[in-house]
Amino acid sequence: MGETRPRGAPVRWAVVANGENRRVNLFTTAAEKAGCGTPRVVEWRDVLRDGGHAFADDEVVRLDSPGENAEVDRLLRGAEVPTRVEGSARWYGSFLDCVGSLRGGRRLDDPVDLAVLFDKRLCHARLDAAGVPVPPSPTSGAVRAVDDWSGVRDLMREAEMRRVFVKLAHGSSASGVLAVETTAEGRIRATTSVERTTDGSLHNSLRIRRYTDEAEIAAIVDTLAPDGLHIERWLPKASLGNRSADLRIVVVAGRATHAVVRTSRSPLTNLHLGGARGELAAVRALAGDRWADALAISERAAACFPGTLCVGVDLLPAVGWRRFAVGEVNAFGDLLPRLTGLPGSGAEGLDTYAAQIAAFRSLSPDRFPVRPVLPLDTSPRTAHAPA
């Protein structure tokens, strides 16, 4: 749009974030080391309070996670207690409105992409339509609403799924996720980090719990359902050292640059829930010539979001490490401290933040043009349907 900046010329960086968060410190360090100066930090709290923010045309604007700040969480979700699970639908609408209130600058996170990335049902449908392997799901595209536990059981029965993940449509960091398994004899078990208190409220916990009383499982799901649910087949995953394993692959400007192995003795491999990093060299040896497939699938998933510079792809390896499916794509999935780039990725020696800065410098100026950002209608069935 009239831009004459030559490729590789210096730019002014701005980041919308919670300034106290370590993500900001890591990105600032990377920018300063790259000779870009100190990025201007715009607080999510201020954007929410002021009803928007305007950026200069020569600013490159990067959005970072609004999480881990109690005040911002309250403004977005309306929850007075940060550990409460409920309120993710309100968070989704408030977050998209907040993103839509930003003006000017070169945006590295497309608002329409974000609307899909933060709705697991829409994200699944977009990936599936593009031919990216994903777990089968009866809620893909949000074509089937799930009102309660009875609705979950009905969909499981119709789809002939005895083992599923039940997820909040707008959840993150495994909040509200239940790994549900049933037997032909009718026994049932749900593995989750959700703690249900005596007053019936749900809280995120750092301890994995297993519920076997269907009435208690039903009470949890019935409380979560108004925020929107996504159901996926629970695929048997490969193991590493007698622990189930999956991968987080960071893709920057279309190229898989970083990878971390996550292992766990439970179905939830998130590191904050007791998961542990595994040896990537061991995984590459087990996958052999299929390792290239893992990276290619991750890049295909990222290509579904062309207006976003960087995403984190959660890749599910099948038993034997010969096939892979995409579990989720994360808009803010680049927090992998001290991890440097994969061999041959072009990001060798760079962390995820330095890789993003280097990648932007190499791109055509037209890739992320200055453009106004219009407010988004937060209806998940219309304005945020996959393009």
Short mmCIF file of C-alpha atoms in Angstrom, two decimals:
data_model
loop_
_atom_site.label_atom_id
_atom_site.label_comp_id
_atom_site.label_asym_id
_atom_site.label_seq_id
_atom_site.Cartn_x
_atom_site.Cartn_y
_atom_site.Cartn_z
CA MET A 1 0.00 0.00 0.00
CA GLY A 2 2.50 2.54 -1.18
CA GLU A 3 5.28 0.97 0.90
CA THR A 4 8.81 1.63 -0.35
CA ARG A 5 10.78 0.02 2.48
CA PRO A 6 13.45 -2.23 0.94
CA ARG A 7 13.64 -5.83 2.09
CA GLY A 8 15.76 -6.18 5.21
CA ALA A 9 15.61 -2.47 6.13
CA PRO A 10 15.27 -1.62 9.86
CA VAL A 11 11.73 -1.45 11.26
CA ARG A 12 10.17 -0.34 14.49
CA TRP A 13 8.69 -3.22 16.48
CA ALA A 14 5.68 -3.04 18.76
CA VAL A 15 4.20 -5.88 20.79
CA VAL A 16 0.76 -6.07 22.38
CA ALA A 17 1.26 -8.11 25.51
CA ASN A 18 1.26 -8.23 29.28
CA GLY A 19 4.47 -6.33 29.89
CA GLU A 20 5.52 -8.28 32.98
CA ASN A 21 5.33 -11.62 31.17
CA ARG A 22 8.52 -13.51 30.35
CA ARG A 23 7.39 -13.73 26.72
CA VAL A 24 7.98 -9.99 26.42
CA ASN A 25 11.43 -10.25 27.96
CA LEU A 26 12.40 -13.04 25.57
CA PHE A 27 11.15 -11.15 22.52
CA THR A 28 12.79 -7.91 23.67
CA THR A 29 16.12 -9.68 24.12
CA ALA A 30 15.85 -11.18 20.63
CA ALA A 31 14.99 -7.82 19.06
CA GLU A 32 17.83 -6.00 20.77
CA LYS A 33 20.34 -8.70 19.81
CA ALA A 34 19.15 -8.40 16.20
CA GLY A 35 19.83 -4.67 16.25
CA CYS A 36 16.13 -3.74 16.11
CA GLY A 37 16.12 -1.64 19.25
CA THR A 38 13.71 -2.13 22.13
CA PRO A 39 10.16 -2.95 21.02
CA ARG A 40 7.37 -0.68 22.17
CA VAL A 41 5.10 -2.61 24.53
CA VAL A 42 1.37 -1.92 24.44
CA GLU A 43 -0.43 -3.47 27.37
CA TRP A 44 -3.50 -5.61 26.75
CA ARG A 45 -4.94 -4.00 29.87
CA ASP A 46 -4.69 -0.55 28.28
CA VAL A 47 -6.17 -1.67 24.96
CA LEU A 48 -9.15 -3.12 26.82
CA ARG A 49 -9.64 -0.04 28.98
CA ASP A 50 -9.12 2.48 26.17
CA GLY A 51 -11.23 0.66 23.59
CA GLY A 52 -8.36 0.26 21.12
CA HIS A 53 -4.94 1.46 20.10
CA ALA A 54 -3.41 3.08 17.01
CA PHE A 55 -0.01 2.16 15.56
CA ALA A 56 2.20 4.12 13.21
CA ASP A 57 2.45 2.87 9.63
CA ASP A 58 6.13 2.02 10.10
CA GLU A 59 5.53 -0.16 13.18
CA VAL A 60 5.55 -3.95 12.90
CA VAL A 61 2.92 -5.15 15.36
CA ARG A 62 3.19 -8.54 17.02
CA LEU A 63 0.49 -9.86 19.33
CA ASP A 64 1.42 -12.02 22.27
CA SER A 65 -0.67 -14.02 24.69
CA PRO A 66 -2.99 -12.06 27.01
CA GLY A 67 -2.75 -14.88 29.56
CA GLU A 68 -1.15 -15.05 33.01
CA ASN A 69 -2.47 -11.66 34.12
CA ALA A 70 -5.38 -11.68 36.56
CA GLU A 71 -6.65 -8.20 35.66
CA VAL A 72 -6.61 -8.87 31.91
CA ASP A 73 -8.29 -12.22 32.49
CA ARG A 74 -11.02 -10.52 34.50
CA LEU A 75 -11.57 -7.92 31.78
CA LEU A 76 -11.75 -10.56 29.07
CA ARG A 77 -13.55 -13.37 30.87
CA GLY A 78 -15.36 -11.71 33.74
CA ALA A 79 -13.92 -14.20 36.23
CA GLU A 80 -12.92 -12.87 39.63
CA VAL A 81 -11.00 -16.06 40.44
CA PRO A 82 -8.24 -16.77 37.87
CA THR A 83 -8.40 -20.54 38.35
CA ARG A 84 -12.08 -20.74 37.36
CA VAL A 85 -12.57 -22.71 34.15
CA GLU A 86 -15.87 -21.19 33.05
CA GLY A 87 -16.15 -18.09 30.85
CA SER A 88 -14.15 -19.10 27.78
CA ALA A 89 -16.93 -18.10 25.35
CA ARG A 90 -16.99 -14.61 26.83
CA TRP A 91 -13.17 -14.55 26.66
CA TYR A 92 -13.35 -15.42 22.95
CA GLY A 93 -15.76 -12.64 22.09
CA SER A 94 -13.95 -10.06 24.21
CA PHE A 95 -10.55 -11.01 22.81
CA LEU A 96 -11.70 -10.73 19.20
CA ASP A 97 -13.33 -7.38 19.90
CA CYS A 98 -10.07 -6.24 21.48
CA VAL A 99 -8.03 -7.40 18.48
CA GLY A 100 -10.50 -5.68 16.18
CA SER A 101 -9.96 -2.39 18.02
CA LEU A 102 -6.30 -2.19 16.96
CA ARG A 103 -5.50 0.19 14.11
CA GLY A 104 -2.59 0.70 11.74
CA GLY A 105 0.84 -0.87 11.68
CA ARG A 106 1.91 -4.05 9.98
CA ARG A 107 0.00 -6.80 11.74
CA LEU A 108 1.69 -10.19 12.01
CA ASP A 109 -1.45 -11.86 13.42
CA ASP A 110 -4.46 -11.76 11.11
CA PRO A 111 -7.76 -11.18 12.99
CA VAL A 112 -9.69 -13.66 10.84
CA ASP A 113 -6.99 -16.28 11.43
CA LEU A 114 -7.21 -15.65 15.16
CA ALA A 115 -10.99 -16.11 15.14
CA VAL A 116 -10.48 -19.60 13.71
CA LEU A 117 -7.39 -20.50 15.75
CA PHE A 118 -9.25 -19.78 18.98
CA ASP A 119 -12.25 -21.92 18.06
CA LYS A 120 -11.18 -25.57 17.99
CA ARG A 121 -14.26 -26.55 15.97
CA LEU A 122 -13.53 -24.04 13.22
CA CYS A 123 -9.81 -24.78 13.27
CA HIS A 124 -10.48 -28.50 12.85
CA ALA A 125 -12.77 -27.83 9.89
CA ARG A 126 -10.26 -25.57 8.17
CA LEU A 127 -7.47 -28.11 8.55
CA ASP A 128 -9.68 -30.96 7.41
CA ALA A 129 -10.81 -29.04 4.32
CA ALA A 130 -7.17 -28.46 3.41
CA GLY A 131 -6.38 -32.17 3.61
CA VAL A 132 -4.34 -31.89 6.80
CA PRO A 133 -4.69 -35.13 8.83
CA VAL A 134 -6.72 -34.51 11.99
CA PRO A 135 -8.52 -36.77 14.48
CA PRO A 136 -12.12 -37.53 13.41
CA SER A 137 -14.56 -35.15 15.07
CA PRO A 138 -18.38 -34.98 15.17
CA THR A 139 -18.23 -31.28 16.13
CA SER A 140 -15.93 -30.10 13.32
CA GLY A 141 -17.06 -26.76 11.92
CA ALA A 142 -19.46 -26.23 14.85
CA VAL A 143 -22.23 -27.89 12.84
CA ARG A 144 -23.36 -29.88 15.89
CA ALA A 145 -23.89 -28.12 19.19
CA VAL A 146 -23.31 -30.08 22.39
CA ASP A 147 -25.59 -28.96 25.18
CA ASP A 148 -24.66 -31.37 27.96
CA TRP A 149 -23.13 -34.72 28.89
CA SER A 150 -26.07 -36.54 27.33
CA GLY A 151 -25.21 -34.84 24.04
CA VAL A 152 -21.60 -35.94 24.36
CA ARG A 153 -22.67 -39.55 24.93
CA ASP A 154 -25.03 -39.37 21.94
CA LEU A 155 -22.29 -38.11 19.61
CA MET A 156 -19.85 -40.71 20.89
CA ARG A 157 -22.41 -43.42 20.22
CA GLU A 158 -23.29 -42.11 16.74
CA ALA A 159 -19.63 -41.80 15.75
CA GLU A 160 -18.75 -45.16 17.37
CA MET A 161 -16.09 -43.52 19.51
CA ARG A 162 -15.35 -45.10 22.87
CA ARG A 163 -12.36 -42.89 23.61
CA VAL A 164 -12.55 -39.14 23.00
CA PHE A 165 -11.15 -35.84 24.10
CA VAL A 166 -13.80 -33.36 25.19
CA LYS A 167 -12.41 -29.85 24.92
CA LEU A 168 -13.64 -26.33 25.49
CA ALA A 169 -14.06 -24.83 22.02
CA HIS A 170 -12.18 -21.71 23.14
CA GLY A 171 -9.91 -23.21 25.78
CA SER A 172 -6.12 -23.20 25.98
CA SER A 173 -3.38 -24.83 28.06
CA ALA A 174 -5.57 -27.93 28.56
CA SER A 175 -8.14 -25.88 30.49
CA GLY A 176 -11.36 -27.87 30.69
CA VAL A 177 -10.04 -30.83 28.68
CA LEU A 178 -11.31 -34.31 29.58
CA ALA A 179 -9.90 -37.52 28.16
CA VAL A 180 -12.94 -39.80 28.28
CA GLU A 181 -12.87 -43.56 27.82
CA THR A 182 -15.73 -46.04 28.02
CA THR A 183 -16.00 -49.82 27.92
CA ALA A 184 -18.52 -52.13 26.33
CA GLU A 185 -19.70 -52.96 29.85
CA GLY A 186 -20.57 -49.31 30.50
CA ARG A 187 -17.68 -48.35 32.75
CA ILE A 188 -16.36 -44.86 32.21
CA ARG A 189 -13.35 -42.80 33.22
CA ALA A 190 -12.36 -39.17 32.60
CA THR A 191 -8.82 -37.90 33.04
CA THR A 192 -8.54 -34.14 33.46
CA SER A 193 -6.92 -31.26 35.30
CA VAL A 194 -10.37 -29.93 36.24
CA GLU A 195 -11.16 -29.86 39.96
CA ARG A 196 -14.83 -29.67 40.92
CA THR A 197 -15.39 -28.03 44.27
CA THR A 198 -18.20 -28.65 46.73
CA ASP A 199 -20.18 -25.68 45.40
CA GLY A 200 -20.08 -27.13 41.87
CA SER A 201 -17.62 -24.62 40.42
CA LEU A 202 -14.75 -25.82 38.23
CA HIS A 203 -11.11 -24.85 38.70
CA ASN A 204 -7.90 -25.53 36.81
CA SER A 205 -5.47 -27.58 38.83
CA LEU A 206 -1.86 -28.61 38.34
CA ARG A 207 -2.78 -32.12 39.47
CA ILE A 208 -4.25 -34.66 37.07
CA ARG A 209 -7.48 -36.22 38.36
CA ARG A 210 -9.38 -39.31 37.28
CA TYR A 211 -13.15 -39.43 37.70
CA THR A 212 -15.04 -42.73 37.44
CA ASP A 213 -18.46 -41.65 38.69
CA GLU A 214 -20.53 -40.81 35.61
CA ALA A 215 -22.73 -38.43 37.58
CA GLU A 216 -19.66 -36.41 38.56
CA ILE A 217 -18.33 -36.46 34.98
CA ALA A 218 -21.76 -35.34 33.76
CA ALA A 219 -21.79 -32.47 36.25
CA ILE A 220 -18.41 -31.25 34.95
CA VAL A 221 -19.42 -31.46 31.29
CA ASP A 222 -22.81 -29.86 31.93
CA THR A 223 -21.04 -26.90 33.53
CA LEU A 224 -18.59 -26.57 30.62
CA ALA A 225 -21.11 -27.03 27.81
CA PRO A 226 -22.55 -23.46 27.71
CA ASP A 227 -19.10 -22.20 26.67
CA GLY A 228 -19.05 -24.56 23.67
CA LEU A 229 -17.53 -28.03 23.37
CA HIS A 230 -15.38 -29.78 20.78
CA ILE A 231 -15.09 -33.57 20.64
CA GLU A 232 -12.30 -35.51 18.92
CA ARG A 233 -11.44 -39.18 18.69
CA TRP A 234 -8.68 -40.05 21.17
CA LEU A 235 -5.97 -41.42 18.89
CA PRO A 236 -3.48 -43.88 20.38
CA LYS A 237 -0.16 -42.02 20.52
CA ALA A 238 3.39 -43.22 20.11
CA SER A 239 5.51 -43.71 23.20
CA LEU A 240 8.98 -42.65 24.22
CA GLY A 241 10.58 -44.28 27.23
CA ASN A 242 7.27 -45.87 28.32
CA ARG A 243 5.54 -42.48 28.26
CA SER A 244 3.02 -41.23 25.71
CA ALA A 245 4.48 -38.51 23.51
CA ASP A 246 3.52 -35.75 21.14
CA LEU A 247 5.28 -32.81 19.50
CA ARG A 248 5.04 -29.05 19.45
CA ILE A 249 6.32 -27.81 16.11
CA VAL A 250 6.81 -24.07 15.65
CA VAL A 251 6.31 -22.87 12.08
CA VAL A 252 7.60 -19.42 11.14
CA ALA A 253 6.79 -17.87 7.76
CA GLY A 254 5.76 -21.28 6.45
CA ARG A 255 8.82 -23.19 7.61
CA ALA A 256 9.09 -25.59 10.55
CA THR A 257 11.88 -24.08 12.64
CA HIS A 258 11.66 -25.53 16.16
CA ALA A 259 10.40 -28.76 17.70
CA VAL A 260 9.99 -30.05 21.22
CA VAL A 261 8.91 -33.50 22.39
CA ARG A 262 6.40 -33.63 25.25
CA THR A 263 5.95 -36.86 27.22
CA SER A 264 3.60 -37.88 29.99
CA ARG A 265 2.20 -40.84 31.89
CA SER A 266 -1.27 -39.31 31.46
CA PRO A 267 -3.15 -38.46 28.25
CA LEU A 268 -2.34 -34.75 28.84
CA THR A 269 1.25 -33.95 27.86
CA ASN A 270 1.24 -30.24 28.75
CA LEU A 271 4.46 -29.42 30.56
CA HIS A 272 2.71 -27.44 33.31
CA LEU A 273 0.65 -30.56 34.14
CA GLY A 274 3.64 -32.73 34.85
CA GLY A 275 4.67 -33.48 31.29
CA ALA A 276 8.38 -33.61 30.54
CA ARG A 277 10.49 -32.83 27.52
CA GLY A 278 11.74 -35.83 25.63
CA GLU A 279 14.81 -36.30 23.49
CA LEU A 280 14.19 -35.01 19.98
CA ALA A 281 17.12 -37.03 18.62
CA ALA A 282 15.44 -40.22 19.83
CA VAL A 283 12.18 -39.26 18.13
CA ARG A 284 13.95 -38.47 14.85
CA ALA A 285 15.65 -41.87 14.99
CA LEU A 286 12.34 -43.65 15.65
CA ALA A 287 10.53 -41.74 12.89
CA GLY A 288 13.36 -42.25 10.40
CA ASP A 289 12.36 -41.14 6.92
CA ARG A 290 8.92 -40.12 8.25
CA TRP A 291 10.41 -37.22 10.21
CA ALA A 292 10.21 -35.16 7.03
CA ASP A 293 6.48 -36.00 6.92
CA ALA A 294 6.04 -34.65 10.45
CA LEU A 295 7.55 -31.31 9.47
CA ALA A 296 5.66 -31.18 6.18
CA ILE A 297 2.30 -31.81 7.87
CA SER A 298 3.04 -29.05 10.38
CA GLU A 299 3.87 -26.66 7.56
CA ARG A 300 0.65 -27.58 5.75
CA ALA A 301 -1.30 -26.84 8.92
CA ALA A 302 0.40 -23.45 9.28
CA ALA A 303 -0.35 -22.66 5.63
CA CYS A 304 -4.05 -22.68 6.53
CA PHE A 305 -3.35 -19.40 8.38
CA PRO A 306 -1.44 -17.34 5.79
CA GLY A 307 -1.96 -14.01 7.54
CA THR A 308 -0.14 -15.12 10.69
CA LEU A 309 3.66 -15.17 10.81
CA CYS A 310 4.10 -17.85 13.49
CA VAL A 311 2.02 -20.69 14.91
CA GLY A 312 2.69 -23.66 17.18
CA VAL A 313 1.37 -26.97 15.83
CA ASP A 314 0.56 -29.80 18.23
CA LEU A 315 1.41 -32.96 16.30
CA LEU A 316 0.09 -36.36 17.39
CA PRO A 317 2.33 -39.29 16.37
CA ALA A 318 0.61 -42.63 15.84
CA VAL A 319 1.99 -45.76 17.47
CA GLY A 320 5.22 -46.61 15.71
CA TRP A 321 6.04 -43.01 14.72
CA ARG A 322 5.05 -43.64 11.08
CA ARG A 323 1.95 -41.43 10.82
CA PHE A 324 1.00 -38.05 12.26
CA ALA A 325 -2.14 -35.99 12.82
CA VAL A 326 -2.59 -32.39 13.92
CA GLY A 327 -4.29 -31.99 17.28
CA GLU A 328 -4.32 -28.21 17.51
CA VAL A 329 -2.76 -25.09 16.03
CA ASN A 330 -1.81 -22.42 18.57
CA ALA A 331 -1.58 -18.71 17.85
CA PHE A 332 0.76 -18.18 20.79
CA GLY A 333 2.60 -21.48 20.73
CA ASP A 334 6.16 -20.15 20.55
CA LEU A 335 7.11 -20.06 24.24
CA LEU A 336 10.00 -22.55 24.14
CA PRO A 337 12.79 -20.89 26.13
CA ARG A 338 16.40 -21.72 25.23
CA LEU A 339 15.34 -23.93 22.32
CA THR A 340 17.22 -23.22 19.10
CA GLY A 341 16.25 -23.99 15.53
CA LEU A 342 16.21 -27.36 13.79
CA PRO A 343 19.12 -28.30 11.53
CA GLY A 344 18.40 -27.16 8.00
CA SER A 345 15.54 -24.91 9.09
CA GLY A 346 17.36 -21.63 8.55
CA ALA A 347 16.88 -20.88 12.26
CA GLU A 348 19.93 -22.70 13.59
CA GLY A 349 21.23 -20.94 16.68
CA LEU A 350 18.07 -18.81 16.98
CA ASP A 351 15.27 -19.10 19.52
CA THR A 352 11.67 -18.85 18.35
CA TYR A 353 11.57 -15.08 18.78
CA ALA A 354 14.82 -14.39 16.97
CA ALA A 355 13.61 -16.69 14.17
CA GLN A 356 10.47 -14.59 13.73
CA ILE A 357 12.48 -11.38 13.52
CA ALA A 358 14.87 -12.89 10.99
CA ALA A 359 12.00 -14.32 8.93
CA PHE A 360 10.17 -11.00 8.77
CA ARG A 361 13.31 -9.29 7.54
CA SER A 362 13.56 -11.77 4.68
CA LEU A 363 9.97 -11.36 3.49
CA SER A 364 8.65 -9.11 0.78
CA PRO A 365 7.29 -5.84 2.20
CA ASP A 366 3.95 -6.73 0.66
CA ARG A 367 3.55 -9.85 2.80
CA PHE A 368 2.25 -7.87 5.80
CA PRO A 369 1.01 -4.54 4.44
CA VAL A 370 -0.30 -1.68 6.55
CA ARG A 371 -4.05 -2.10 6.76
CA PRO A 372 -6.93 -1.06 8.98
CA VAL A 373 -8.42 -3.75 11.19
CA LEU A 374 -12.21 -3.75 11.28
CA PRO A 375 -14.12 -4.89 14.37
CA LEU A 376 -15.23 -8.51 14.13
CA ASP A 377 -18.72 -9.85 14.69
CA THR A 378 -18.05 -12.47 17.36
CA SER A 379 -20.76 -14.90 16.24
CA PRO A 380 -18.90 -18.24 15.92
CA ARG A 381 -21.31 -19.50 13.26
CA THR A 382 -21.08 -16.62 10.78
CA ALA A 383 -18.26 -14.12 10.78
CA HIS A 384 -15.73 -16.62 12.12
CA ALA A 385 -16.47 -19.49 9.78
CA PRO A 386 -13.40 -20.74 7.90
CA ALA A 387 -12.73 -18.93 4.66
#
